[in-house]
PDB file of C-alpha atoms in Angstrom:
ATOM      1  CA  MET A  19       6.199  -6.087  14.288  1.00  0.00           C
ATOM      2  CA  PRO A  20       4.627  -5.892  10.763  1.00  0.00           C
ATOM      3  CA  ALA A  21       6.749  -5.954   8.017  1.00  0.00           C
ATOM      4  CA  THR A  22       5.370  -2.571   6.788  1.00  0.00           C
ATOM      5  CA  ALA A  23       6.485  -0.219   9.916  1.00  0.00           C
ATOM      6  CA  ARG A  24       9.991  -2.572  10.051  1.00  0.00           C
ATOM      7  CA  THR A  25      10.901  -1.751   6.630  1.00  0.00           C
ATOM      8  CA  SER A  26      10.309   1.692   6.438  1.00  0.00           C
ATOM      9  CA  PHE A  27      13.191   2.307   9.122  1.00  0.00           C
ATOM     10  CA  PHE A  28      14.973  -0.764   9.064  1.00  0.00           C
ATOM     11  CA  THR A  29      16.950  -4.210   6.983  1.00  0.00           C
ATOM     12  CA  THR A  30      16.976  -7.919   8.702  1.00  0.00           C
ATOM     13  CA  GLU A  31      20.606  -7.105   8.977  1.00  0.00           C
ATOM     14  CA  PHE A  32      20.383  -3.896  10.847  1.00  0.00           C
ATOM     15  CA  LEU A  33      17.710  -4.744  12.965  1.00  0.00           C
ATOM     16  CA  ALA A  34      19.474  -7.431  13.981  1.00  0.00           C
ATOM     17  CA  ARG A  35      22.779  -5.736  14.924  1.00  0.00           C
ATOM     18  CA  LEU A  36      19.548  -3.531  17.293  1.00  0.00           C
ATOM     19  CA  GLU A  37      18.922  -6.437  18.814  1.00  0.00           C
ATOM     20  CA  ARG A  38      22.198  -6.411  20.378  1.00  0.00           C
ATOM     21  CA  LEU A  39      22.912  -3.001  21.210  1.00  0.00           C
ATOM     22  CA  SER A  40      22.033  -1.566  25.025  1.00  0.00           C
ATOM     23  CA  LEU A  41      21.908   1.891  25.518  1.00  0.00           C
ATOM     24  CA  LEU A  42      24.771   3.567  27.559  1.00  0.00           C
ATOM     25  CA  SER A  43      24.750   6.646  30.097  1.00  0.00           C
ATOM     26  CA  LYS A  44      27.114   8.573  31.743  1.00  0.00           C
ATOM     27  CA  ARG A  45      25.028   9.421  34.958  1.00  0.00           C
ATOM     28  CA  THR A  46      23.428   7.618  37.304  1.00  0.00           C
ATOM     29  CA  PHE A  47      19.493   8.096  36.986  1.00  0.00           C
ATOM     30  CA  ARG A  48      17.037   6.883  40.220  1.00  0.00           C
ATOM     31  CA  GLY A  49      13.959   5.015  37.512  1.00  0.00           C
ATOM     32  CA  SER A  50      10.487   4.675  37.867  1.00  0.00           C
ATOM     33  CA  VAL A  51      10.764   0.757  38.004  1.00  0.00           C
ATOM     34  CA  LYS A  52      13.074  -2.123  38.799  1.00  0.00           C
ATOM     35  CA  GLY A  53      14.532  -2.695  34.763  1.00  0.00           C
ATOM     36  CA  GLU A  54      17.421  -4.612  33.240  1.00  0.00           C
ATOM     37  CA  ARG A  55      19.914  -1.809  33.818  1.00  0.00           C
ATOM     38  CA  ARG A  56      22.778  -2.200  35.992  1.00  0.00           C
ATOM     39  CA  SER A  57      23.647   0.271  38.195  1.00  0.00           C
ATOM     40  CA  PRO A  58      26.672   1.675  39.836  1.00  0.00           C
ATOM     41  CA  ARG A  59      24.282   2.840  42.904  1.00  0.00           C
ATOM     42  CA  ARG A  60      24.441   0.038  45.468  1.00  0.00           C
ATOM     43  CA  GLY A  61      21.093  -1.639  46.449  1.00  0.00           C
ATOM     44  CA  GLN A  62      19.080  -4.215  47.363  1.00  0.00           C
ATOM     45  CA  SER A  63      18.619  -6.703  44.971  1.00  0.00           C
ATOM     46  CA  VAL A  64      19.193 -10.495  44.955  1.00  0.00           C
ATOM     47  CA  GLU A  65      23.175 -10.392  43.759  1.00  0.00           C
ATOM     48  CA  PHE A  66      25.849  -9.417  46.447  1.00  0.00           C
ATOM     49  CA  ALA A  67      28.136  -6.948  45.921  1.00  0.00           C
ATOM     50  CA  ASP A  68      30.538  -5.485  48.526  1.00  0.00           C
ATOM     51  CA  TYR A  69      30.039  -5.070  52.149  1.00  0.00           C
ATOM     52  CA  ARG A  70      30.344  -1.214  53.865  1.00  0.00           C
ATOM     53  CA  ALA A  71      30.718  -0.466  57.744  1.00  0.00           C
ATOM     54  CA  TYR A  72      27.238  -0.642  59.668  1.00  0.00           C
ATOM     55  CA  GLY A  73      26.108   3.049  59.921  1.00  0.00           C
ATOM     56  CA  ILE A  74      23.276   3.809  62.425  1.00  0.00           C
ATOM     57  CA  GLY A  75      19.976   3.589  61.199  1.00  0.00           C
ATOM     58  CA  ASP A  76      21.657   0.835  58.214  1.00  0.00           C
ATOM     59  CA  ASP A  77      18.409  -2.191  58.268  1.00  0.00           C
ATOM     60  CA  LEU A  78      19.240  -5.062  60.486  1.00  0.00           C
ATOM     61  CA  ARG A  79      17.913  -7.853  58.386  1.00  0.00           C
ATOM     62  CA  TYR A  80      21.198  -6.922  56.006  1.00  0.00           C
ATOM     63  CA  VAL A  81      24.094  -7.348  58.350  1.00  0.00           C
ATOM     64  CA  ASP A  82      26.365  -9.955  58.025  1.00  0.00           C
ATOM     65  CA  TRP A  83      25.847 -11.875  61.153  1.00  0.00           C
ATOM     66  CA  ASN A  84      29.302 -14.310  60.315  1.00  0.00           C
ATOM     67  CA  ILE A  85      31.822 -11.716  60.138  1.00  0.00           C
ATOM     68  CA  TYR A  86      30.717  -9.934  63.155  1.00  0.00           C
ATOM     69  CA  ALA A  87      30.955 -13.457  65.012  1.00  0.00           C
ATOM     70  CA  ARG A  88      34.813 -12.863  63.721  1.00  0.00           C
ATOM     71  CA  SER A  89      35.444  -9.819  64.162  1.00  0.00           C
ATOM     72  CA  ASP A  90      33.076  -8.456  66.173  1.00  0.00           C
ATOM     73  CA  ARG A  91      32.658  -5.412  64.286  1.00  0.00           C
ATOM     74  CA  LEU A  92      28.837  -5.068  62.307  1.00  0.00           C
ATOM     75  CA  HIS A  93      29.101  -4.969  58.366  1.00  0.00           C
ATOM     76  CA  VAL A  94      25.825  -5.420  56.203  1.00  0.00           C
ATOM     77  CA  LYS A  95      25.732  -6.462  52.672  1.00  0.00           C
ATOM     78  CA  LEU A  96      25.692  -4.228  49.289  1.00  0.00           C
ATOM     79  CA  PHE A  97      23.434  -5.640  45.917  1.00  0.00           C
ATOM     80  CA  VAL A  98      23.758  -4.624  42.729  1.00  0.00           C
ATOM     81  CA  ASP A  99      20.908  -2.412  42.257  1.00  0.00           C
ATOM     82  CA  GLU A 100      18.647  -2.436  38.891  1.00  0.00           C
ATOM     83  CA  GLU A 101      17.043  -0.084  37.314  1.00  0.00           C
ATOM     84  CA  ASP A 102      15.460   1.138  34.173  1.00  0.00           C
ATOM     85  CA  LEU A 103      17.307   3.861  31.937  1.00  0.00           C
ATOM     86  CA  CYS A 104      14.587   6.671  30.084  1.00  0.00           C
ATOM     87  CA  LEU A 105      16.040   7.674  26.507  1.00  0.00           C
ATOM     88  CA  HIS A 106      14.462  11.150  25.918  1.00  0.00           C
ATOM     89  CA  LEU A 107      14.574  11.707  21.655  1.00  0.00           C
ATOM     90  CA  LEU A 108      14.087  15.201  20.585  1.00  0.00           C
ATOM     91  CA  VAL A 109      13.425  15.448  17.048  1.00  0.00           C
ATOM     92  CA  ASP A 110      13.912  18.644  15.539  1.00  0.00           C
ATOM     93  CA  ALA A 111      11.100  18.692  12.690  1.00  0.00           C
ATOM     94  CA  SER A 112      11.030  23.150  11.398  1.00  0.00           C
ATOM     95  CA  ALA A 113      11.039  23.552   7.914  1.00  0.00           C
ATOM     96  CA  SER A 114      14.951  23.975   7.722  1.00  0.00           C
ATOM     97  CA  MET A 115      14.971  19.850   8.153  1.00  0.00           C
ATOM     98  CA  ASP A 116      12.939  19.680   4.937  1.00  0.00           C
ATOM     99  CA  PHE A 117      16.325  19.841   3.087  1.00  0.00           C
ATOM    100  CA  GLY A 118      18.847  16.966   1.911  1.00  0.00           C
ATOM    101  CA  ALA A 119      19.423  14.355  -0.937  1.00  0.00           C
ATOM    102  CA  PRO A 120      18.558  11.742  -0.956  1.00  0.00           C
ATOM    103  CA  LEU A 121      17.102  11.471   2.944  1.00  0.00           C
ATOM    104  CA  THR A 122      15.996  15.139   3.933  1.00  0.00           C
ATOM    105  CA  LYS A 123      17.808  16.064   7.004  1.00  0.00           C
ATOM    106  CA  LEU A 124      14.564  15.469   8.788  1.00  0.00           C
ATOM    107  CA  ALA A 125      13.819  11.812   7.339  1.00  0.00           C
ATOM    108  CA  TRP A 126      17.664  11.210   8.461  1.00  0.00           C
ATOM    109  CA  ALA A 127      16.616  11.932  11.841  1.00  0.00           C
ATOM    110  CA  VAL A 128      13.571  10.241  12.063  1.00  0.00           C
ATOM    111  CA  ARG A 129      15.461   7.381  10.829  1.00  0.00           C
ATOM    112  CA  LEU A 130      18.269   7.631  13.590  1.00  0.00           C
ATOM    113  CA  ALA A 131      15.563   8.121  15.950  1.00  0.00           C
ATOM    114  CA  ALA A 132      13.576   5.173  15.369  1.00  0.00           C
ATOM    115  CA  ALA A 133      17.013   2.805  15.768  1.00  0.00           C
ATOM    116  CA  LEU A 134      18.054   4.625  19.092  1.00  0.00           C
ATOM    117  CA  GLY A 135      14.005   3.719  20.579  1.00  0.00           C
ATOM    118  CA  PHE A 136      14.382   0.518  19.134  1.00  0.00           C
ATOM    119  CA  VAL A 137      17.339  -0.452  21.192  1.00  0.00           C
ATOM    120  CA  GLY A 138      15.728   1.542  24.305  1.00  0.00           C
ATOM    121  CA  LEU A 139      12.613  -0.623  23.851  1.00  0.00           C
ATOM    122  CA  ALA A 140      14.247  -3.898  22.996  1.00  0.00           C
ATOM    123  CA  GLY A 141      15.890  -3.437  26.132  1.00  0.00           C
ATOM    124  CA  PHE A 142      12.939  -2.393  28.389  1.00  0.00           C
ATOM    125  CA  GLU A 143      14.192   1.042  28.865  1.00  0.00           C
ATOM    126  CA  ARG A 144      11.818   3.249  28.940  1.00  0.00           C
ATOM    127  CA  VAL A 145      11.795   5.829  25.820  1.00  0.00           C
ATOM    128  CA  GLY A 146       9.937   9.053  25.151  1.00  0.00           C
ATOM    129  CA  VAL A 147      10.100  11.337  21.625  1.00  0.00           C
ATOM    130  CA  GLY A 148      10.143  14.940  21.556  1.00  0.00           C
ATOM    131  CA  VAL A 149       8.739  17.295  17.899  1.00  0.00           C
ATOM    132  CA  LEU A 150      10.508  20.379  18.338  1.00  0.00           C
ATOM    133  CA  ARG A 151       9.261  23.755  15.862  1.00  0.00           C
ATOM    134  CA  GLU A 152       8.392  26.291  17.877  1.00  0.00           C
ATOM    135  CA  SER A 153       8.067  24.356  21.007  1.00  0.00           C
ATOM    136  CA  VAL A 154       7.414  20.859  21.887  1.00  0.00           C
ATOM    137  CA  ALA A 155       4.684  20.754  18.977  1.00  0.00           C
ATOM    138  CA  GLU A 156       3.554  16.783  19.803  1.00  0.00           C
ATOM    139  CA  GLY A 157       5.523  14.407  21.460  1.00  0.00           C
ATOM    140  CA  PHE A 158       5.422   9.987  22.065  1.00  0.00           C
ATOM    141  CA  ARG A 159       5.155   9.945  25.941  1.00  0.00           C
ATOM    142  CA  PRO A 160       7.699   7.925  28.242  1.00  0.00           C
ATOM    143  CA  ALA A 161       6.711   4.137  27.689  1.00  0.00           C
ATOM    144  CA  ARG A 162       8.475   0.877  28.002  1.00  0.00           C
ATOM    145  CA  GLY A 163       8.997  -2.534  26.411  1.00  0.00           C
ATOM    146  CA  ARG A 164       8.670  -3.924  23.096  1.00  0.00           C
ATOM    147  CA  LEU A 165       4.885  -3.781  22.899  1.00  0.00           C
ATOM    148  CA  GLN A 166       5.864   0.227  22.226  1.00  0.00           C
ATOM    149  CA  ILE A 167       7.913  -0.131  19.524  1.00  0.00           C
ATOM    150  CA  GLN A 168       5.138  -0.055  17.264  1.00  0.00           C
ATOM    151  CA  PRO A 169       3.607   2.793  18.355  1.00  0.00           C
ATOM    152  CA  MET A 170       6.700   4.866  18.475  1.00  0.00           C
ATOM    153  CA  LEU A 171       7.611   3.709  14.979  1.00  0.00           C
ATOM    154  CA  ASP A 172       3.732   5.054  14.089  1.00  0.00           C
ATOM    155  CA  PHE A 173       4.069   8.163  15.865  1.00  0.00           C
ATOM    156  CA  LEU A 174       7.667   8.595  13.802  1.00  0.00           C
ATOM    157  CA  VAL A 175       6.318   7.882  10.626  1.00  0.00           C
ATOM    158  CA  LYS A 176       3.871  10.547  10.442  1.00  0.00           C
ATOM    159  CA  VAL A 177       6.138  13.295  11.608  1.00  0.00           C
ATOM    160  CA  ARG A 178       6.188  16.092   8.716  1.00  0.00           C
ATOM    161  CA  PRO A 179       8.191  19.718   8.611  1.00  0.00           C
ATOM    162  CA  GLY A 180       7.223  22.396   9.002  1.00  0.00           C
ATOM    163  CA  GLY A 181       7.141  25.976  10.828  1.00  0.00           C
ATOM    164  CA  PRO A 182      10.213  27.419  12.072  1.00  0.00           C
ATOM    165  CA  THR A 183      12.650  27.028  14.927  1.00  0.00           C
ATOM    166  CA  GLY A 184      12.373  27.242  18.264  1.00  0.00           C
ATOM    167  CA  LEU A 185      15.000  25.065  19.770  1.00  0.00           C
ATOM    168  CA  ASN A 186      15.798  27.433  22.883  1.00  0.00           C
ATOM    169  CA  GLU A 187      12.338  27.719  23.844  1.00  0.00           C
ATOM    170  CA  GLY A 188      11.358  23.502  22.659  1.00  0.00           C
ATOM    171  CA  LEU A 189      14.516  22.281  24.810  1.00  0.00           C
ATOM    172  CA  VAL A 190      13.272  25.144  27.789  1.00  0.00           C
ATOM    173  CA  ASP A 191       9.740  23.786  27.842  1.00  0.00           C
ATOM    174  CA  TYR A 192      10.803  19.949  27.617  1.00  0.00           C
ATOM    175  CA  ALA A 193      13.138  20.637  30.462  1.00  0.00           C
ATOM    176  CA  LYS A 194      10.454  22.026  32.602  1.00  0.00           C
ATOM    177  CA  ARG A 195       7.876  19.410  31.518  1.00  0.00           C
ATOM    178  CA  ALA A 196       9.774  16.203  31.731  1.00  0.00           C
ATOM    179  CA  ARG A 197       8.764  13.873  35.512  1.00  0.00           C
ATOM    180  CA  GLU A 198      12.468  12.707  35.319  1.00  0.00           C
ATOM    181  CA  ALA A 199      16.018  13.054  33.808  1.00  0.00           C
ATOM    182  CA  GLY A 200      17.497  10.380  31.425  1.00  0.00           C
ATOM    183  CA  VAL A 201      19.642  10.408  28.182  1.00  0.00           C
ATOM    184  CA  ALA A 202      17.883  13.084  25.966  1.00  0.00           C
ATOM    185  CA  ILE A 203      19.504  13.395  22.763  1.00  0.00           C
ATOM    186  CA  LEU A 204      18.851  16.010  20.264  1.00  0.00           C
ATOM    187  CA  ILE A 205      18.666  15.588  16.045  1.00  0.00           C
ATOM    188  CA  SER A 206      18.688  18.931  14.852  1.00  0.00           C
ATOM    189  CA  ASP A 207      21.188  21.334  12.255  1.00  0.00           C
ATOM    190  CA  LEU A 208      20.885  23.874  15.146  1.00  0.00           C
ATOM    191  CA  LEU A 209      20.006  26.296  12.339  1.00  0.00           C
ATOM    192  CA  ASP A 210      18.163  28.839  14.865  1.00  0.00           C
ATOM    193  CA  PRO A 211      18.986  32.093  14.559  1.00  0.00           C
ATOM    194  CA  ALA A 212      18.173  32.838  18.067  1.00  0.00           C
ATOM    195  CA  GLY A 213      20.239  29.617  19.278  1.00  0.00           C
ATOM    196  CA  TRP A 214      19.899  26.378  21.067  1.00  0.00           C
ATOM    197  CA  GLU A 215      22.540  27.017  24.129  1.00  0.00           C
ATOM    198  CA  THR A 216      19.847  28.032  26.268  1.00  0.00           C
ATOM    199  CA  GLY A 217      17.547  25.329  25.097  1.00  0.00           C
ATOM    200  CA  VAL A 218      20.617  22.562  26.233  1.00  0.00           C
ATOM    201  CA  ARG A 219      22.000  24.356  29.106  1.00  0.00           C
ATOM    202  CA  ALA A 220      17.935  23.725  30.651  1.00  0.00           C
ATOM    203  CA  LEU A 221      18.438  20.212  30.320  1.00  0.00           C
ATOM    204  CA  LEU A 222      21.836  20.064  32.102  1.00  0.00           C
ATOM    205  CA  GLU A 223      20.420  21.871  34.803  1.00  0.00           C
ATOM    206  CA  ARG A 224      17.952  19.180  35.117  1.00  0.00           C
ATOM    207  CA  ARG A 225      20.365  17.086  35.180  1.00  0.00           C
ATOM    208  CA  PHE A 226      19.739  15.208  31.398  1.00  0.00           C
ATOM    209  CA  ASP A 227      22.853  13.200  29.937  1.00  0.00           C
ATOM    210  CA  VAL A 228      22.666  14.887  26.699  1.00  0.00           C
ATOM    211  CA  HIS A 229      23.994  14.224  23.151  1.00  0.00           C
ATOM    212  CA  VAL A 230      24.073  16.022  20.345  1.00  0.00           C
ATOM    213  CA  VAL A 231      23.738  14.691  16.715  1.00  0.00           C
ATOM    214  CA  HIS A 232      24.162  17.503  14.618  1.00  0.00           C
ATOM    215  CA  VAL A 233      23.255  16.504  11.250  1.00  0.00           C
ATOM    216  CA  LEU A 234      23.843  18.560   7.996  1.00  0.00           C
ATOM    217  CA  SER A 235      23.015  18.065   4.339  1.00  0.00           C
ATOM    218  CA  PRO A 236      25.602  17.731   1.979  1.00  0.00           C
ATOM    219  CA  GLU A 237      24.560  20.890  -0.142  1.00  0.00           C
ATOM    220  CA  GLU A 238      25.253  22.863   3.342  1.00  0.00           C
ATOM    221  CA  MET A 239      28.336  21.414   3.808  1.00  0.00           C
ATOM    222  CA  ASN A 240      29.501  21.691   0.096  1.00  0.00           C
ATOM    223  CA  PRO A 241      26.830  23.961  -1.574  1.00  0.00           C
ATOM    224  CA  GLU A 242      27.338  24.265  -5.608  1.00  0.00           C
ATOM    225  CA  LEU A 243      25.997  27.331  -6.546  1.00  0.00           C
ATOM    226  CA  THR A 244      26.982  30.314  -9.045  1.00  0.00           C
ATOM    227  CA  GLY A 245      26.201  33.594 -11.095  1.00  0.00           C
ATOM    228  CA  ASP A 246      22.830  35.372  -9.614  1.00  0.00           C
ATOM    229  CA  LEU A 247      20.175  33.850  -7.263  1.00  0.00           C
ATOM    230  CA  ARG A 248      17.615  34.363  -5.066  1.00  0.00           C
ATOM    231  CA  LEU A 249      17.490  32.628  -1.865  1.00  0.00           C
ATOM    232  CA  ARG A 250      14.223  32.184  -0.150  1.00  0.00           C
ATOM    233  CA  ASP A 251      14.312  31.541   3.982  1.00  0.00           C
ATOM    234  CA  SER A 252      12.434  28.228   4.084  1.00  0.00           C
ATOM    235  CA  GLU A 253      10.973  29.390   7.752  1.00  0.00           C
ATOM    236  CA  THR A 254      10.250  32.770   7.564  1.00  0.00           C
ATOM    237  CA  GLY A 255       9.866  33.576   3.462  1.00  0.00           C
ATOM    238  CA  GLU A 256      12.327  35.679   3.761  1.00  0.00           C
ATOM    239  CA  THR A 257      13.929  36.448   0.038  1.00  0.00           C
ATOM    240  CA  ARG A 258      17.800  37.274  -0.856  1.00  0.00           C
ATOM    241  CA  ASP A 259      18.957  38.597  -3.955  1.00  0.00           C
ATOM    242  CA  LEU A 260      23.029  37.431  -4.592  1.00  0.00           C
ATOM    243  CA  SER A 261      25.905  36.521  -6.367  1.00  0.00           C
ATOM    244  CA  VAL A 262      27.594  33.746  -5.962  1.00  0.00           C
ATOM    245  CA  ASP A 263      31.084  34.063  -6.707  1.00  0.00           C
ATOM    246  CA  GLY A 264      34.830  32.679  -5.779  1.00  0.00           C
ATOM    247  CA  ASP A 265      34.382  35.338  -2.668  1.00  0.00           C
ATOM    248  CA  ALA A 266      31.165  34.481  -1.784  1.00  0.00           C
ATOM    249  CA  MET A 267      31.528  31.035  -1.568  1.00  0.00           C
ATOM    250  CA  ARG A 268      35.199  31.434   0.602  1.00  0.00           C
ATOM    251  CA  ALA A 269      33.268  33.458   3.334  1.00  0.00           C
ATOM    252  CA  TYR A 270      30.190  31.140   3.542  1.00  0.00           C
ATOM    253  CA  ARG A 271      32.613  28.503   4.273  1.00  0.00           C
ATOM    254  CA  GLN A 272      33.983  30.493   6.311  1.00  0.00           C
ATOM    255  CA  ARG A 273      31.370  31.073   8.369  1.00  0.00           C
ATOM    256  CA  LEU A 274      30.408  26.987   8.520  1.00  0.00           C
ATOM    257  CA  ARG A 275      33.561  26.678   9.867  1.00  0.00           C
ATOM    258  CA  ASP A 276      32.801  29.075  12.568  1.00  0.00           C
ATOM    259  CA  PHE A 277      29.233  27.837  13.380  1.00  0.00           C
ATOM    260  CA  LEU A 278      30.789  24.264  13.530  1.00  0.00           C
ATOM    261  CA  ALA A 279      33.670  24.754  15.269  1.00  0.00           C
ATOM    262  CA  HIS A 280      31.436  26.757  17.606  1.00  0.00           C
ATOM    263  CA  ALA A 281      28.700  24.068  18.399  1.00  0.00           C
ATOM    264  CA  GLU A 282      31.690  21.553  18.987  1.00  0.00           C
ATOM    265  CA  ALA A 283      33.517  23.847  21.456  1.00  0.00           C
ATOM    266  CA  PHE A 284      29.901  24.460  23.532  1.00  0.00           C
ATOM    267  CA  CYS A 285      29.431  20.971  23.656  1.00  0.00           C
ATOM    268  CA  LEU A 286      32.906  19.983  24.768  1.00  0.00           C
ATOM    269  CA  ALA A 287      33.437  22.687  27.651  1.00  0.00           C
ATOM    270  CA  ARG A 288      29.574  21.370  28.891  1.00  0.00           C
ATOM    271  CA  GLU A 289      30.987  17.253  28.345  1.00  0.00           C
ATOM    272  CA  VAL A 290      27.975  17.279  26.251  1.00  0.00           C
ATOM    273  CA  ASP A 291      28.454  14.305  23.212  1.00  0.00           C
ATOM    274  CA  TYR A 292      28.830  15.787  20.329  1.00  0.00           C
ATOM    275  CA  TYR A 293      28.341  14.328  16.810  1.00  0.00           C
ATOM    276  CA  ARG A 294      28.096  16.368  13.105  1.00  0.00           C
ATOM    277  CA  VAL A 295      26.492  13.704  10.484  1.00  0.00           C
ATOM    278  CA  VAL A 296      25.915  14.104   6.952  1.00  0.00           C
ATOM    279  CA  SER A 297      22.615  13.248   5.914  1.00  0.00           C
ATOM    280  CA  ASP A 298      24.401  10.999   3.231  1.00  0.00           C
ATOM    281  CA  THR A 299      26.037   9.444   5.662  1.00  0.00           C
ATOM    282  CA  SER A 300      23.988   5.836   6.646  1.00  0.00           C
ATOM    283  CA  VAL A 301      21.897   5.664  10.068  1.00  0.00           C
ATOM    284  CA  GLU A 302      23.460   2.064   9.846  1.00  0.00           C
ATOM    285  CA  GLU A 303      26.873   3.823  10.019  1.00  0.00           C
ATOM    286  CA  VAL A 304      26.465   6.352  12.413  1.00  0.00           C
ATOM    287  CA  VAL A 305      25.266   4.084  15.324  1.00  0.00           C
ATOM    288  CA  GLY A 306      28.039   1.132  14.269  1.00  0.00           C
ATOM    289  CA  SER A 307      30.846   3.911  14.559  1.00  0.00           C
ATOM    290  CA  HIS A 308      29.643   7.621  16.124  1.00  0.00           C
ATOM    291  CA  LEU A 309      27.788   5.839  19.061  1.00  0.00           C
ATOM    292  CA  ARG A 310      29.487   2.964  19.563  1.00  0.00           C
ATOM    293  CA  GLY A 311      31.111   3.224  23.292  1.00  0.00           C
ATOM    294  CA  ARG A 312      29.138   7.067  24.084  1.00  0.00           C
ATOM    295  CA  VAL A 313      25.971   5.986  23.616  1.00  0.00           C
ATOM    296  CA  LEU A 314      25.541   2.715  22.886  1.00  0.00           C
ATOM    297  CA  ALA A 315      27.063  -0.295  24.236  1.00  0.00           C
TER     298      ALA A 315
END
């Protein structure tokens, strides 16, 4: 990997940590090719796992004749099956993501996607990227192997914010078009007036293992606004005049708490892993703490 691409996202120390990680999933997926992942499914690879009683239609090549000689019963050998996993990184690149400091929400989301994609490709899993605006605006088709790390990073570094949000449409479209399910990680501020829940349900119906990384800026979590202001919607261009006083800030904070509580409760009720992150938190910290043991090992 050229140094310029590597240093766009990773320090040398962080890259070394990523090399030691691998992907986890709560679900079992049938990979399109044999990989390095140990699956709880039983297959016919070279590593013995267990026995079970012979059933009509079982391959006689896997009958253990030594057991038959001792017990006069037929048992077949089971082996650990190895398969690859497809990681689907779904990055919200609508105009509302172009906000925040020191990193915008989109810059943070892209950096996290790069780290997760690196882990997947370095571990010989397949990794694809979908960029969400009003729909799936563009994408990096699922690919496998270390040689795909550089093309993936080149793709991510060119992602720019713009346009309105259409999370439901984008996620439904992605769920329909994906050739196979896998681990789907949505990285978004979830700021869509039409919602995002229908899109997540569509992924679940296709049996994706869904994770939601909810990223908000420090200014959104704790705004420092006072006086008479004119605010402009970054996606619709609509403007609104308002006076910000103590009552207005208390109302904002209550609506924010309700918004966050709904997102977390929706995910919890559907066994979707939910991670709330502020964009001034380092990606290194999120990878090392929030995601370890849940999507990374």
